Short mmCIF file of C-alpha atoms in Angstrom, two decimals:
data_model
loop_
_atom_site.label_atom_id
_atom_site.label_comp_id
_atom_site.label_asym_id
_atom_site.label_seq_id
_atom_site.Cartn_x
_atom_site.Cartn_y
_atom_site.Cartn_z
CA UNK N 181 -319.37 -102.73 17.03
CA UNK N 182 -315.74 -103.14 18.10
CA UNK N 183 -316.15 -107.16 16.29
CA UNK N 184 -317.38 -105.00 13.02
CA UNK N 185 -314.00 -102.53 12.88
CA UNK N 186 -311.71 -105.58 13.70
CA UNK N 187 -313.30 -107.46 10.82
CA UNK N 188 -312.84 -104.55 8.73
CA UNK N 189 -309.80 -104.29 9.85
CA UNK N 190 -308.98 -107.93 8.48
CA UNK N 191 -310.80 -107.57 5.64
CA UNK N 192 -309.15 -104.18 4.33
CA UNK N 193 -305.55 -105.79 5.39
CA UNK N 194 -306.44 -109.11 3.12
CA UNK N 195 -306.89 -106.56 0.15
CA UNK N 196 -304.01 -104.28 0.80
CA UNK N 197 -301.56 -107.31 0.70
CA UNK N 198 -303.34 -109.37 -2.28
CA UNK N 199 -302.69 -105.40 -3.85
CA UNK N 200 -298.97 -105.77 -3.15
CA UNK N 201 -298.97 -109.04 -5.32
CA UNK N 202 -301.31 -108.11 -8.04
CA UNK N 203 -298.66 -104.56 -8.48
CA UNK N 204 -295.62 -106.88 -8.70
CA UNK N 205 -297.00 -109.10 -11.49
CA UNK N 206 -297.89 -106.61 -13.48
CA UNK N 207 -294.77 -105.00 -13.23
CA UNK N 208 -293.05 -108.55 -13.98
CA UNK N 209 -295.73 -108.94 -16.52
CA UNK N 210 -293.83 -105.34 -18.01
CA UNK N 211 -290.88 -106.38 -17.24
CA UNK N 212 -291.05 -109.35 -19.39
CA UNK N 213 -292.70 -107.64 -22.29
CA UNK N 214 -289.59 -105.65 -22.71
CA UNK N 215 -287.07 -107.00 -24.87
CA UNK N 216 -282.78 -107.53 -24.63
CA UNK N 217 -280.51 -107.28 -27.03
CA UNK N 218 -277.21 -108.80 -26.62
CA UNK N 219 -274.33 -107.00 -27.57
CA UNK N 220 -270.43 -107.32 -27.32
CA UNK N 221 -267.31 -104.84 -26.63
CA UNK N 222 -263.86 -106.15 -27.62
CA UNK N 223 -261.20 -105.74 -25.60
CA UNK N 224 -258.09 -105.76 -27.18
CA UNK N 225 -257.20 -102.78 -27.83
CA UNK N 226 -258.30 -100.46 -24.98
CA UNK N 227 -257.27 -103.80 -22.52
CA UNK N 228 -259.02 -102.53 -19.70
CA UNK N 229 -259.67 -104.42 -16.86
CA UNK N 230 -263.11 -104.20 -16.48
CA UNK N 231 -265.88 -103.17 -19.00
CA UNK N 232 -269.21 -101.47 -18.02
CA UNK N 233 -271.53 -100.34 -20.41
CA UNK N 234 -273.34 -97.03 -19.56
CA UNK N 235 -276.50 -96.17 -21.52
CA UNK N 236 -279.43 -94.15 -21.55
CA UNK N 237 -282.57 -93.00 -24.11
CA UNK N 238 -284.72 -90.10 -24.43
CA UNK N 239 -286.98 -90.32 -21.77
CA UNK N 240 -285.21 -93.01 -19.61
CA UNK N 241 -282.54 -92.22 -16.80
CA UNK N 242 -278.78 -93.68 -17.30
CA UNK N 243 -278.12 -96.96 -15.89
CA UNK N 244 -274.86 -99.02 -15.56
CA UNK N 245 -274.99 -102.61 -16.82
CA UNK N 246 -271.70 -104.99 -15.76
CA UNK N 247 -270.72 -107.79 -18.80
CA UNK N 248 -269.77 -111.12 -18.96
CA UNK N 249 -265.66 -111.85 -19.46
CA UNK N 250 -264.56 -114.53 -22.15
CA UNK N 251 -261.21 -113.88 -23.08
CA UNK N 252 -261.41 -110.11 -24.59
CA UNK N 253 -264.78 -110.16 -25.06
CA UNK N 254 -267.14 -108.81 -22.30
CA UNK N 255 -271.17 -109.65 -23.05
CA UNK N 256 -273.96 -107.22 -22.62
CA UNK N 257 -277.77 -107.77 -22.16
CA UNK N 258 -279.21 -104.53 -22.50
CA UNK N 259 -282.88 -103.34 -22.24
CA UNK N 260 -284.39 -102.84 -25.22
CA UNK N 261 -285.88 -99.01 -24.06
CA UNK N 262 -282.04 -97.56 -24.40
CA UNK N 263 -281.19 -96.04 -27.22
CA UNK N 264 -277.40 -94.80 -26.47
CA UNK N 265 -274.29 -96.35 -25.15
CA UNK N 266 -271.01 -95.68 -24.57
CA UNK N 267 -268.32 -98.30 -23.03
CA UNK N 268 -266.09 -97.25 -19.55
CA UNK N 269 -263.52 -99.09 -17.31
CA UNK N 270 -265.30 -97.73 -14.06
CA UNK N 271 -268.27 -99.11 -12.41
CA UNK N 272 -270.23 -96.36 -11.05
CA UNK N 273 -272.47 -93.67 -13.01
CA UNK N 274 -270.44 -90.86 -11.01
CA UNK N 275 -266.90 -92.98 -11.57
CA UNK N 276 -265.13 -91.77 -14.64
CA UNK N 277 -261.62 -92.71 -16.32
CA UNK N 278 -261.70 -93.90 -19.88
CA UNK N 279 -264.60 -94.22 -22.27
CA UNK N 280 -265.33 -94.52 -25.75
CA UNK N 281 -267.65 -92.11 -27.38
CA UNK N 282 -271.34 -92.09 -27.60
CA UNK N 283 -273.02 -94.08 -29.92
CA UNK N 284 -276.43 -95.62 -30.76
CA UNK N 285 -276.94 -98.66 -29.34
CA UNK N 286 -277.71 -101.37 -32.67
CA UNK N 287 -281.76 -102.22 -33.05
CA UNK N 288 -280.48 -106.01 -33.50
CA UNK N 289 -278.81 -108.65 -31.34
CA UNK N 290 -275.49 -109.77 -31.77
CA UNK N 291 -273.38 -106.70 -32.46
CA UNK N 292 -269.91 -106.19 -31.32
CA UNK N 293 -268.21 -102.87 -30.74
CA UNK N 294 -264.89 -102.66 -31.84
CA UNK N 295 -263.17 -99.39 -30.37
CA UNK N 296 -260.73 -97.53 -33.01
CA UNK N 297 -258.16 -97.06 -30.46
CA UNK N 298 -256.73 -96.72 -26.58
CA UNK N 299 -257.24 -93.23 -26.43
CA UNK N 300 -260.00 -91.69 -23.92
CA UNK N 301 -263.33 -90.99 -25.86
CA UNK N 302 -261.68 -93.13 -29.39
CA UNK N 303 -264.67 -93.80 -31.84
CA UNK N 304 -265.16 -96.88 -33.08
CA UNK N 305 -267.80 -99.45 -35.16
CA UNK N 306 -270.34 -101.89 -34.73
CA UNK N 307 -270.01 -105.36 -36.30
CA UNK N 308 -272.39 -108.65 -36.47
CA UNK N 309 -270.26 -111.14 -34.31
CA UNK N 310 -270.19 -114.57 -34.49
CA UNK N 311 -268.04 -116.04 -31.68
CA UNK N 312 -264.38 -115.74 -31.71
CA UNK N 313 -264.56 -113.64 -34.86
CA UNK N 314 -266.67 -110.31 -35.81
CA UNK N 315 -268.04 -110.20 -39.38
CA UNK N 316 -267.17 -106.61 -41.37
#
């Protein structure tokens, strides 16, 4: 009897970890089917010193994505499942200072958002980028 539980025992902790794997692929498997687009925020006029993105969607919490630095350019690779977006120069999703407005996030890679002005909240406009220069 007590050779039967501890081979149940084995058995049932076999499955439970082979479980743990078979959750993680799947969720990797998910993960993957999700698409990024790219997207850009130019620098030059706010010239803050760092650039965060903060976005969100309908049915999808906020999250905080850090960019990529070349020059005044800062790169995002954002989740396809948000739908809004609006730039800061704080990381944190409690840190606030300056921002630009909210806006849509574009449905297409390789946008860049150019802000109107300095001022906290300014507007601004998305443009297809192509490097060094944005395309009206």
């Amino acid at each position: 009897m007590r050779r039967n539980r501890k081979i149940f025992a084995i058995f049932l902790s076999v499955v439970l970890f082979a479980g743990m794997f078979a959750g993680s692929g799947s969720e990797m498997e998910a993960e993957a089917a999700t698409g990024v687009t790219t997207i850009y925020f130019d620098n030059s006029v706010c010239g803050w010193s760092e650039v965060y993105a903060y976005v969100w969607g309908e049915d999808i919490g906020a999250a905080l994505f850090s960019g990529t630095k070349e020059a005044d350019t800062y790169e995002f690779l954002i989740p396809d499942r948000y739908t809004k977006i609006l730039f800061k120069n704080t990381s944190g999703l409690n840190s606030w200072d300056k921002q630009t407005a909210d806006t849509d996030l574009p449905s297409a890679t390789g946008y860049i958002f150019i802000p109107d002005s300095a001022v906290n909240k300014t507007g601004g406009s998305w443009r297809l980028y192509s490097g060094d220069t944005e395309t009206p």
